[in-house]
Amino acid sequence: AKYTWVEKDTCIACGACGATAPDIYDYDDEGLAEVIFGDDGNTGTTEIPEDLYDDMQDALDGCPTDSIKVGDEPFNK
Ligand code: F3S
């Protein structure tokens, strides 16, 4: 299983992740990215379905500030 969240403290609102993986990432009022999939609320506790893994990986690879976090366990933030 895969889980993801965005470190807003380092996100520079570049906009790449929401373009790459719009089903997973969107932006708050300040343009900072957050996980919107399911009811995650950027907690990193919602299992991401396999059909979104490619998009998630592309977003992970494309973030210029390494603000996208992906792990095999819920982050329990
Ligand atoms: Fe922020 Fe990285 Fe997305 S800088 S807007 S988390 S691609």
mmCIF file of C-alpha atoms and ligand atoms in Angstrom:
data_model
loop_
_atom_site.group_PDB
_atom_site.id
_atom_site.type_symbol
_atom_site.label_atom_id
_atom_site.label_comp_id
_atom_site.label_asym_id
_atom_site.label_seq_id
_atom_site.Cartn_x
_atom_site.Cartn_y
_atom_site.Cartn_z
ATOM 1 C CA ALA A 1 0.000 0.000 0.000
ATOM 2 C CA LYS A 2 1.080 3.569 -0.605
ATOM 3 C CA TYR A 3 0.373 6.759 1.277
ATOM 4 C CA THR A 4 1.310 10.346 0.539
ATOM 5 C CA TRP A 5 1.235 13.825 1.999
ATOM 6 C CA VAL A 6 2.770 17.211 1.204
ATOM 7 C CA GLU A 7 5.254 19.035 3.424
ATOM 8 C CA LYS A 8 3.759 22.501 3.142
ATOM 9 C CA ASP A 9 6.675 24.098 4.989
ATOM 10 C CA THR A 10 8.898 23.436 1.987
ATOM 11 C CA CYS A 11 6.347 23.565 -0.850
ATOM 12 C CA ILE A 12 6.926 26.632 -3.011
ATOM 13 C CA ALA A 13 3.558 26.387 -4.765
ATOM 14 C CA CYS A 14 5.202 25.537 -8.049
ATOM 15 C CA GLY A 15 2.071 23.796 -9.236
ATOM 16 C CA ALA A 16 3.652 20.717 -10.761
ATOM 17 C CA CYS A 17 2.083 18.040 -8.597
ATOM 18 C CA GLY A 18 -1.522 19.056 -9.131
ATOM 19 C CA ALA A 19 -0.921 19.154 -12.868
ATOM 20 C CA THR A 20 0.706 15.733 -12.819
ATOM 21 C CA ALA A 21 -1.598 13.997 -10.362
ATOM 22 C CA PRO A 22 -4.809 16.020 -10.099
ATOM 23 C CA ASP A 23 -6.698 13.154 -8.471
ATOM 24 C CA ILE A 24 -4.289 13.206 -5.535
ATOM 25 C CA TYR A 25 -2.967 16.761 -5.123
ATOM 26 C CA ASP A 26 -4.673 20.120 -5.160
ATOM 27 C CA TYR A 27 -3.844 23.518 -3.678
ATOM 28 C CA ASP A 28 -4.965 25.471 -0.671
ATOM 29 C CA ASP A 29 -5.813 29.190 -0.682
ATOM 30 C CA GLU A 30 -2.103 30.049 -0.646
ATOM 31 C CA GLY A 31 -1.340 27.760 -3.567
ATOM 32 C CA LEU A 32 0.426 25.240 -1.381
ATOM 33 C CA ALA A 33 -0.191 21.650 -2.329
ATOM 34 C CA GLU A 34 -2.099 19.158 -0.239
ATOM 35 C CA VAL A 35 -3.494 15.669 -0.621
ATOM 36 C CA ILE A 36 -7.165 15.819 -1.495
ATOM 37 C CA PHE A 37 -7.697 12.167 -2.394
ATOM 38 C CA GLY A 38 -10.544 10.634 -0.437
ATOM 39 C CA ASP A 39 -10.933 12.382 2.888
ATOM 40 C CA ASP A 40 -7.212 12.453 3.503
ATOM 41 C CA GLY A 41 -6.922 16.138 4.336
ATOM 42 C CA ASN A 42 -3.149 15.895 3.761
ATOM 43 C CA THR A 43 -2.728 13.566 6.725
ATOM 44 C CA GLY A 44 -1.036 10.830 4.699
ATOM 45 C CA THR A 45 -3.339 8.173 6.084
ATOM 46 C CA THR A 46 -5.487 7.364 3.037
ATOM 47 C CA GLU A 47 -4.408 4.405 0.929
ATOM 48 C CA ILE A 48 -3.752 5.512 -2.642
ATOM 49 C CA PRO A 49 -5.135 3.081 -5.243
ATOM 50 C CA GLU A 50 -2.679 1.374 -7.548
ATOM 51 C CA ASP A 51 -4.060 3.003 -10.662
ATOM 52 C CA LEU A 52 -2.758 6.322 -9.326
ATOM 53 C CA TYR A 53 0.759 5.073 -8.525
ATOM 54 C CA ASP A 54 2.218 6.264 -11.827
ATOM 55 C CA ASP A 55 0.813 9.764 -11.367
ATOM 56 C CA MET A 56 2.005 9.827 -7.761
ATOM 57 C CA GLN A 57 5.505 8.723 -8.765
ATOM 58 C CA ASP A 58 5.668 11.381 -11.477
ATOM 59 C CA ALA A 59 4.611 14.028 -8.963
ATOM 60 C CA LEU A 60 7.190 12.739 -6.487
ATOM 61 C CA ASP A 61 9.925 12.876 -9.120
ATOM 62 C CA GLY A 62 8.815 16.270 -10.396
ATOM 63 C CA CYS A 63 8.606 18.261 -7.177
ATOM 64 C CA PRO A 64 11.565 20.674 -7.171
ATOM 65 C CA THR A 65 11.681 20.896 -3.383
ATOM 66 C CA ASP A 66 11.099 17.224 -2.468
ATOM 67 C CA SER A 67 7.978 18.279 -0.598
ATOM 68 C CA ILE A 68 5.930 15.273 -1.665
ATOM 69 C CA LYS A 69 6.260 12.401 0.759
ATOM 70 C CA VAL A 70 5.366 8.837 -0.192
ATOM 71 C CA GLY A 71 5.579 5.812 2.031
ATOM 72 C CA ASP A 72 4.393 2.222 2.417
ATOM 73 C CA GLU A 73 2.691 2.847 5.764
ATOM 74 C CA PRO A 74 0.176 5.471 6.913
ATOM 75 C CA PHE A 75 2.038 8.513 8.147
ATOM 76 C CA ASN A 76 -0.291 9.026 11.111
ATOM 77 C CA LYS A 77 0.436 12.707 11.204
HETATM 78 FE FE1 F3S B 1 4.641 22.251 -3.946
HETATM 79 FE FE2 F3S B 1 6.210 20.457 -4.971
HETATM 80 FE FE3 F3S B 1 3.686 20.450 -5.585
HETATM 81 S S1 F3S B 1 6.719 22.583 -4.607
HETATM 82 S S2 F3S B 1 3.092 22.602 -5.524
HETATM 83 S S3 F3S B 1 4.561 20.073 -3.568
HETATM 84 S S4 F3S B 1 5.344 19.977 -6.969
#
